[in-house]
């Protein structure tokens, strides 16, 4: 089907099914343009609790769609391509968390939202890249088991006196690991007036070169507020496309054009149409796991105000 026709059909189906479309900032432009709401993990988790209607189509990766499903047990949550799975989320199975709790009985468990429901059920509280340090500092415990992203754990450790115990000790996002200090330095040499916005999933040596370390949506907030006219962006390429669309008067330079999350890009308008048409790829979380994971996710929403960039 042609793109324009697909759009019309999706809008028709959306109305019939009382559906809304949520999309992460890394989604293809064709999906973002049709979405009711676009955001980072925190925005999307928050927004999904406010939506009316019966169906949520979630264009993002597995853990994000699971978050929407566990926060909305009365709605049907669809994911256009069920193979859109975040490899970092898969790096932390629940057994590892259970073993770490036995080893550090006094520690709180703070898990990045990039974890699957069965692992998240083991957490005291969840966090996102927008509020990780804020959540850790809001807790009473002085020792924090933190996973799965080791770079985000490092970022938090720079902003707290508490002891951060990364779990596992190798957790990473393959997309953000592509960025090197040389990528940033090269761009800075070319554009010395540019602000450097870096996602906290990047390596510490890359983070150290940032003007601001931001979640994806915090990059939008910073780009709007900043007097700078140029920005070097170190995160997935979809974010650069969104920034260019939102702020055509400013210039956004990708630190690395090849930083593409293959899993996020699995969704397409055709797949979105098919999932809504056939009501297929329903995201389900077993009720006992959902209840525990929801508790940790809701605690994050309670503890977190509107976080801004560094
Ligand atoms: P944000 O919450 O900053 O959008 O990050 C999600 C993610 O998966 C980054 O790779
Ligand atoms: Fe997972 Fe990295 Fe893709 Fe984000 S960019 S969804 S952390 S693989």
mmCIF file with all atom_site columns, C-alpha atoms in Angstrom, residues 184 188 196-198 206-213:
data_model
loop_
_atom_site.group_PDB
_atom_site.id
_atom_site.type_symbol
_atom_site.label_atom_id
_atom_site.label_alt_id
_atom_site.label_comp_id
_atom_site.label_asym_id
_atom_site.label_entity_id
_atom_site.label_seq_id
_atom_site.pdbx_PDB_ins_code
_atom_site.Cartn_x
_atom_site.Cartn_y
_atom_site.Cartn_z
_atom_site.occupancy
_atom_site.B_iso_or_equiv
_atom_site.pdbx_formal_charge
_atom_site.auth_seq_id
_atom_site.auth_comp_id
_atom_site.auth_asym_id
_atom_site.auth_atom_id
_atom_site.pdbx_PDB_model_num
ATOM 1  C CA . UNK A 1 184 ? 33.156 14.070 19.359 1.00 0.00 ? 184 UNK A CA 1
ATOM 2  C CA . UNK A 1 188 ? 34.094 19.867 17.865 1.00 0.00 ? 188 UNK A CA 1
ATOM 3  C CA . UNK A 1 196 ? 27.556 18.775 22.638 1.00 0.00 ? 196 UNK A CA 1
ATOM 4  C CA . UNK A 1 197 ? 24.531 16.760 23.825 1.00 0.00 ? 197 UNK A CA 1
ATOM 5  C CA . UNK A 1 198 ? 25.362 13.202 24.884 1.00 0.00 ? 198 UNK A CA 1
ATOM 6  C CA . UNK A 1 206 ? 32.419 10.364 25.666 1.00 0.00 ? 206 UNK A CA 1
ATOM 7  C CA . UNK A 1 207 ? 30.227 11.695 28.486 1.00 0.00 ? 207 UNK A CA 1
ATOM 8  C CA . UNK A 1 208 ? 33.188 13.717 29.750 1.00 0.00 ? 208 UNK A CA 1
ATOM 9  C CA . UNK A 1 209 ? 33.209 15.685 26.470 1.00 0.00 ? 209 UNK A CA 1
ATOM 10 C CA . UNK A 1 210 ? 29.536 16.679 26.731 1.00 0.00 ? 210 UNK A CA 1
ATOM 11 C CA . UNK A 1 211 ? 28.168 20.165 27.337 1.00 0.00 ? 211 UNK A CA 1
ATOM 12 C CA . UNK A 1 212 ? 25.044 18.415 28.645 1.00 0.00 ? 212 UNK A CA 1
ATOM 13 C CA . UNK A 1 213 ? 24.189 14.791 29.313 1.00 0.00 ? 213 UNK A CA 1
#
